[in-house]
Short mmCIF file of C-alpha atoms in Angstrom, two decimals:
data_model
loop_
_atom_site.label_atom_id
_atom_site.label_comp_id
_atom_site.label_asym_id
_atom_site.label_seq_id
_atom_site.Cartn_x
_atom_site.Cartn_y
_atom_site.Cartn_z
CA MET A 1021 120.61 118.18 129.71
CA ASP A 1022 123.70 116.03 129.62
CA THR A 1023 124.58 115.31 126.01
CA SER A 1024 126.16 111.91 126.64
CA VAL A 1025 122.82 110.64 127.99
CA ALA A 1026 121.15 112.13 124.90
CA TYR A 1027 123.55 110.20 122.65
CA LEU A 1028 122.68 106.94 124.40
CA VAL A 1029 118.95 107.63 124.14
CA LEU A 1030 119.31 108.43 120.43
CA ALA A 1031 121.17 105.15 119.92
CA ALA A 1032 118.41 103.29 121.79
CA VAL A 1033 115.76 104.90 119.57
CA ILE A 1034 117.59 103.90 116.37
CA PHE A 1035 118.12 100.38 117.72
CA ALA A 1036 114.42 100.01 118.53
CA ILE A 1037 113.39 101.29 115.08
CA GLY A 1038 115.74 98.75 113.49
CA ALA A 1039 114.33 95.94 115.62
CA VAL A 1040 110.73 96.80 114.73
CA GLY A 1041 111.65 97.00 111.06
CA LEU A 1042 113.31 93.59 111.22
CA LEU A 1043 110.10 92.11 112.62
CA VAL A 1044 107.69 93.93 110.31
CA ARG A 1045 109.32 93.84 106.88
CA ARG A 1046 109.43 90.63 104.84
CA ASN A 1047 111.76 91.71 102.03
CA PRO A 1048 115.12 90.11 102.91
CA LEU A 1049 117.04 93.13 101.59
CA VAL A 1050 115.14 95.60 103.75
CA MET A 1051 115.54 93.28 106.74
CA PHE A 1052 119.30 93.41 106.14
CA MET A 1053 119.20 97.21 106.14
CA CYS A 1054 117.41 97.11 109.49
CA VAL A 1055 120.22 94.94 110.88
CA GLU A 1056 122.67 97.60 109.67
CA LEU A 1057 120.63 100.23 111.52
CA MET A 1058 120.89 98.24 114.75
CA LEU A 1059 124.65 97.75 114.29
CA ASN A 1060 125.09 101.48 113.77
CA ALA A 1061 123.12 102.29 116.91
CA VAL A 1062 125.47 100.05 118.87
CA ASN A 1063 128.49 101.72 117.22
CA LEU A 1064 127.17 105.10 118.34
CA THR A 1065 126.90 103.77 121.89
CA PHE A 1066 130.48 102.49 121.76
CA VAL A 1067 131.86 105.82 120.54
CA SER A 1068 129.80 107.77 123.08
CA PHE A 1069 131.00 105.67 126.02
CA GLY A 1070 134.57 105.74 124.71
CA ASP A 1071 134.51 109.53 124.64
CA ASP A 1072 132.91 109.82 128.09
CA MET A 1073 135.42 107.50 129.74
CA GLY A 1074 138.46 108.67 127.81
CA ASP A 1075 139.01 105.12 126.56
CA LEU A 1076 140.20 104.11 123.11
CA GLY A 1077 138.49 100.73 123.49
CA GLY A 1078 135.19 102.12 122.25
CA GLN A 1079 136.63 103.23 118.92
CA LEU A 1080 138.57 99.98 118.66
CA SER A 1081 135.37 97.95 119.10
CA VAL A 1082 133.61 100.01 116.43
CA PHE A 1083 136.47 99.27 114.05
CA PHE A 1084 136.01 95.51 114.49
CA VAL A 1085 132.20 95.77 114.31
CA LEU A 1086 132.60 97.57 110.97
CA VAL A 1087 134.79 94.83 109.53
CA VAL A 1088 132.50 92.03 110.69
CA ALA A 1089 129.44 93.91 109.39
CA ALA A 1090 131.09 94.25 105.99
CA ALA A 1091 131.80 90.51 105.87
CA GLU A 1092 128.25 89.74 106.98
CA VAL A 1093 126.73 91.95 104.30
CA VAL A 1094 128.88 90.37 101.57
CA VAL A 1095 127.86 86.82 102.47
CA GLY A 1096 124.23 87.73 103.14
CA LEU A 1097 123.77 89.52 99.84
CA ALA A 1098 125.39 86.61 98.00
CA ILE A 1099 122.85 84.26 99.61
CA ILE A 1100 120.02 86.61 98.61
CA VAL A 1101 121.28 86.73 95.01
CA ALA A 1102 121.47 82.93 94.90
CA ILE A 1103 117.91 82.58 96.26
CA MET A 1104 116.35 85.30 94.10
CA ARG A 1105 117.90 83.78 91.00
CA ARG A 1106 116.09 80.47 91.62
CA ARG A 1107 112.87 81.89 93.01
CA PRO A 1108 112.07 85.50 92.10
CA ARG A 1109 109.79 87.35 94.55
CA ALA A 1110 110.85 85.15 97.44
CA SER A 1111 110.05 86.65 100.82
CA ALA A 1112 111.71 85.78 104.11
CA ASP A 1113 108.84 83.40 104.94
CA ASP A 1114 109.64 81.17 101.94
CA LEU A 1115 113.17 80.41 103.05
CA SER A 1116 112.51 77.29 105.06
CA ALA A 1117 114.74 74.93 103.05
CA LEU A 1118 117.09 74.46 106.02
CA ARG A 1119 114.31 73.60 108.44
CA GLY A 1120 114.88 70.20 110.05
CA MET B 1311 122.32 127.14 122.71
CA ASN B 1312 125.86 125.97 122.21
CA ALA B 1313 127.28 124.31 119.11
CA GLU B 1314 127.46 120.79 120.50
CA ILE B 1315 123.77 120.60 121.38
CA LEU B 1316 122.82 122.18 118.04
CA THR B 1317 124.93 119.64 116.11
CA PHE B 1318 123.45 116.80 118.10
CA ALA B 1319 119.88 118.00 117.58
CA ILE B 1320 120.22 118.39 113.80
CA ALA B 1321 122.19 115.19 113.16
CA GLY B 1322 120.06 113.21 115.60
CA ALA B 1323 116.82 114.34 113.96
CA PHE B 1324 118.19 113.40 110.53
CA ALA B 1325 119.29 109.99 111.84
CA VAL B 1326 115.89 109.16 113.34
CA VAL B 1327 114.00 110.33 110.23
CA GLY B 1328 116.30 108.21 108.07
CA ALA B 1329 115.81 105.17 110.30
CA LEU B 1330 112.02 105.57 110.11
CA GLY B 1331 112.32 105.93 106.35
CA VAL B 1332 114.21 102.64 106.04
CA VAL B 1333 111.38 100.83 107.80
CA LEU B 1334 108.44 102.65 106.22
CA ALA B 1335 109.54 103.10 102.58
CA ARG B 1336 107.71 100.74 100.23
CA ASN B 1337 110.47 100.66 97.63
CA PRO B 1338 113.77 98.98 98.65
CA VAL B 1339 115.74 101.62 96.71
CA HIS B 1340 114.20 104.36 98.87
CA SER B 1341 115.03 102.32 101.96
CA ALA B 1342 118.67 102.18 100.87
CA LEU B 1343 118.78 105.95 100.32
CA PHE B 1344 117.23 106.61 103.74
CA LEU B 1345 119.90 104.30 105.16
CA VAL B 1346 122.57 106.57 103.64
CA GLN B 1347 120.96 109.52 105.41
CA THR B 1348 121.12 107.76 108.78
CA LEU B 1349 124.69 106.54 108.28
CA PHE B 1350 125.84 110.01 107.30
CA SER B 1351 124.17 111.59 110.33
CA ILE B 1352 125.87 109.05 112.58
CA ALA B 1353 129.19 109.98 110.95
CA VAL B 1354 128.50 113.60 111.94
CA LEU B 1355 127.83 112.47 115.51
CA PHE B 1356 131.13 110.54 115.46
CA ILE B 1357 132.92 113.79 114.58
CA ALA B 1358 131.12 115.53 117.46
CA LYS B 1359 132.46 112.76 119.72
CA GLU B 1360 136.01 113.30 118.36
CA ALA B 1361 136.21 109.98 116.51
CA TYR B 1362 137.45 111.49 113.23
CA PHE B 1363 138.95 108.34 111.74
CA LEU B 1364 135.78 106.34 112.40
CA ALA B 1365 133.66 109.09 110.84
CA ALA B 1366 135.72 108.87 107.65
CA ILE B 1367 135.53 105.07 107.68
CA GLN B 1368 131.78 105.27 108.28
CA VAL B 1369 131.27 107.39 105.17
CA ILE B 1370 133.69 105.43 102.99
CA VAL B 1371 132.82 101.87 104.03
CA TYR B 1372 129.15 102.14 105.02
CA ALA B 1373 127.70 104.90 102.88
CA GLY B 1374 130.19 104.28 100.08
CA ALA B 1375 130.60 100.53 99.83
CA ILE B 1376 127.87 98.71 101.73
CA VAL B 1377 124.90 100.77 100.54
CA ILE B 1378 126.20 100.67 96.97
CA LEU B 1379 126.39 96.89 97.36
CA PHE B 1380 122.75 96.91 98.51
CA LEU B 1381 121.69 99.01 95.51
CA PHE B 1382 123.72 96.78 93.20
CA VAL B 1383 121.94 93.65 94.46
CA ILE B 1384 118.51 95.36 94.28
CA MET B 1385 119.14 96.17 90.62
CA LEU B 1386 120.75 92.81 89.87
CA VAL B 1387 117.96 90.58 91.14
CA GLY B 1388 115.23 93.00 90.02
CA VAL B 1389 113.31 93.24 93.28
CA ASP B 1390 113.03 97.00 93.04
CA GLN B 1391 109.24 96.81 92.70
CA SER B 1392 107.35 98.11 95.66
CA GLU B 1393 106.34 95.72 98.40
CA ARG B 1394 102.63 95.61 99.16
CA LEU B 1395 102.65 96.95 102.67
CA ASP B 1396 98.85 96.77 102.92
CA ILE B 1397 99.05 92.97 103.27
CA GLU B 1398 100.16 91.80 106.68
CA PRO B 1399 102.38 88.74 106.09
CA VAL B 1400 101.64 87.19 109.46
CA VAL B 1401 98.35 88.14 111.10
CA GLY B 1402 98.84 90.50 114.01
CA ILE B 1403 102.62 90.81 113.67
CA ARG B 1404 102.64 94.60 113.27
CA PRO B 1405 100.96 95.61 116.54
CA LEU B 1406 103.00 92.95 118.33
CA ALA B 1407 106.24 94.24 116.74
CA VAL B 1408 105.46 97.83 117.71
CA VAL B 1409 104.66 96.76 121.28
CA ALA B 1410 107.88 94.72 121.44
CA GLY B 1411 109.90 97.63 120.04
CA GLY B 1412 108.29 100.04 122.51
CA ALA B 1413 109.08 97.71 125.40
CA LEU B 1414 112.67 97.38 124.19
CA LEU B 1415 113.03 101.16 123.93
CA ALA B 1416 111.44 101.71 127.37
CA GLY B 1417 113.81 99.15 128.92
CA LEU B 1418 116.90 100.66 127.29
CA VAL B 1419 115.98 104.23 128.24
CA THR B 1420 115.22 103.16 131.81
CA VAL B 1421 118.64 101.57 132.11
CA ILE B 1422 120.35 104.62 130.57
CA LEU B 1423 118.60 107.06 132.90
CA THR B 1424 118.95 105.05 136.10
CA VAL B 1425 122.57 103.87 136.03
CA GLU B 1426 125.31 106.08 137.38
CA GLU B 1427 127.23 108.28 134.99
CA ALA B 1428 130.11 106.49 133.26
CA THR B 1429 133.33 108.15 134.35
CA GLY B 1430 136.94 107.24 135.11
CA THR B 1431 139.75 106.01 132.95
CA GLY B 1432 139.49 102.87 130.86
CA ILE B 1433 141.91 100.15 129.90
CA ILE B 1434 143.42 102.05 126.96
CA PRO B 1435 143.41 105.73 127.98
CA ILE B 1436 143.15 108.28 125.18
CA ASP B 1437 146.18 110.53 124.83
CA PRO B 1438 144.83 114.02 124.14
CA ASP B 1439 148.06 115.09 122.38
CA ALA B 1440 148.08 112.37 119.70
CA THR B 1441 145.56 112.07 116.86
CA ASP B 1442 143.00 109.28 117.07
CA ILE B 1443 144.24 107.59 113.88
CA GLU B 1444 147.76 107.45 115.35
CA GLN B 1445 146.51 105.88 118.57
CA LEU B 1446 144.21 103.40 116.82
CA GLY B 1447 147.02 102.29 114.54
CA ASP B 1448 149.35 101.95 117.49
CA VAL B 1449 146.97 99.71 119.41
CA LEU B 1450 145.80 97.71 116.38
CA PHE B 1451 149.31 96.74 115.32
CA THR B 1452 150.65 95.91 118.79
CA ASP B 1453 148.20 94.61 121.40
CA TRP B 1454 145.39 93.70 119.01
CA VAL B 1455 147.40 92.44 116.05
CA PHE B 1456 146.04 88.89 116.42
CA ALA B 1457 142.42 90.08 116.29
CA PHE B 1458 143.35 92.31 113.35
CA GLN B 1459 144.74 89.35 111.42
CA LEU B 1460 141.67 87.31 112.28
CA THR B 1461 139.50 89.99 110.65
CA ALA B 1462 141.70 89.74 107.55
CA LEU B 1463 141.06 85.98 107.52
CA LEU B 1464 137.33 86.60 108.02
CA LEU B 1465 137.22 88.99 105.06
CA THR B 1466 139.08 86.49 102.85
CA ILE B 1467 136.63 83.72 103.76
CA ALA B 1468 133.68 86.08 103.17
CA VAL B 1469 134.94 86.99 99.70
CA VAL B 1470 135.47 83.34 98.74
CA GLY B 1471 132.06 82.43 100.16
CA ALA B 1472 130.36 85.23 98.23
CA VAL B 1473 131.97 84.12 94.97
CA VAL B 1474 130.95 80.49 95.53
CA LEU B 1475 127.39 81.39 96.53
CA ALA B 1476 126.67 83.88 93.78
CA ARG B 1477 128.32 81.91 90.95
CA ARG B 1478 125.83 80.86 88.32
CA PRO B 1479 125.55 77.07 88.64
CA ARG B 1480 126.45 75.05 85.54
CA GLY B 1481 124.85 71.81 84.40
CA ASP B 1482 126.25 69.14 86.66
CA LEU B 1483 125.17 70.58 89.99
CA GLN B 1484 122.57 68.68 91.95
CA PRO B 1485 119.06 70.04 91.46
CA MET B 1486 117.57 72.04 94.29
CA PRO B 1487 115.09 69.97 96.31
CA GLU B 1488 111.41 70.58 95.70
CA PRO B 1489 110.06 73.38 97.87
CA ALA B 1490 107.73 72.48 100.70
CA PRO B 1491 104.00 72.13 99.80
CA LEU B 1492 103.10 75.34 101.58
CA VAL B 1493 105.64 77.31 99.56
CA VAL B 1494 104.37 75.77 96.31
CA GLU B 1495 100.85 76.89 97.20
CA TYR B 1496 102.12 80.37 97.97
CA HIS B 1497 103.80 80.72 94.59
CA ARG B 1498 100.78 79.29 92.80
CA ALA B 1499 98.66 81.92 94.51
CA LEU B 1500 101.12 84.64 93.50
CA ALA B 1501 101.12 83.40 89.89
CA ALA B 1502 97.32 83.33 89.86
CA GLU B 1503 97.28 86.88 91.19
CA ASP B 1504 99.63 87.96 88.39
CA ALA B 1505 97.63 86.16 85.69
CA GLY B 1506 94.15 87.26 86.70
CA PRO B 1507 93.74 90.83 87.90
CA ALA B 1508 90.00 90.21 87.76
CA ASP B 1509 90.21 87.99 90.86
CA ASP B 1510 92.07 90.71 92.69
CA GLY B 1511 89.48 93.29 91.72
CA GLU B 1512 86.63 91.11 92.95
CA ALA B 1513 88.39 90.50 96.22
CA ALA B 1514 88.93 94.22 96.65
CA GLU B 1515 85.25 94.89 95.94
CA VAL B 1516 84.21 92.33 98.52
CA GLU B 1517 86.46 94.00 101.05
CA VAL B 1518 84.99 97.41 100.24
CA GLU B 1519 81.43 96.06 100.63
CA GLU B 1520 82.31 94.55 103.96
CA ALA B 1521 83.82 97.82 105.06
CA ASP B 1522 80.62 99.65 104.07
CA GLU B 1523 78.50 97.35 106.19
#
């Protein structure tokens, strides 16, 4: 079996698990972790394609995805801290304050 | 069996088990630790794909910084109690989510298996003589320096935003608007559940009786 195809399938499996977790779990922190899973699956795809095609662009994209993910986690966790401080035990379904 | 396939099989199995653990663990702390397992396995796969710099960054930034940040927030806001996974928050969401995830996976795998093999040279060809960190640095600080500076700006804004959001508000701030009626009901129900375990017990008994019938 060709290993590059196996890498892509593995990334697809991790992405799907992350997507299901995002839909099923209601704890905002765990939902965030599922988003990280999906981002990592995409990173694995980037690196795999970059290696197959002999292109540095894959690794370059992963670098930028990492930085943006770090920024996203920082802001997201700050929002969660702010919400949990006002309403302990809040689940993702309670956060409708921005609804129009 | 050669070394590449063996590495892939072991690291891939660890990554999938970790990913399942993140979704299925009841305690958020366990989810975070399973996430470390997956991230570390993916770092191993990066090394197998000759992305040594990214593997190091993956361990340092993801497993080192981001997961520690997660654990820090879990401890700080005190939501480390287990979630009650036996209650479905929205009726019927779990079967639907599994079906949607299965469809997503089937679609992705179909595309992967049907398209032609990705070959040829890309826009930035890899030089096999130079190390990957050398090449990445070269590209980042010449062709992509504008994007690189934009990420610096993004990180600065994120840090300022995090400080503003997480700062403990003092006196003069405007009060938060009243939550919607539905949310108030929800919290009243939660409070009632906390105050009277007797209600919970009765409800459980009713459920058991129904199950017996």
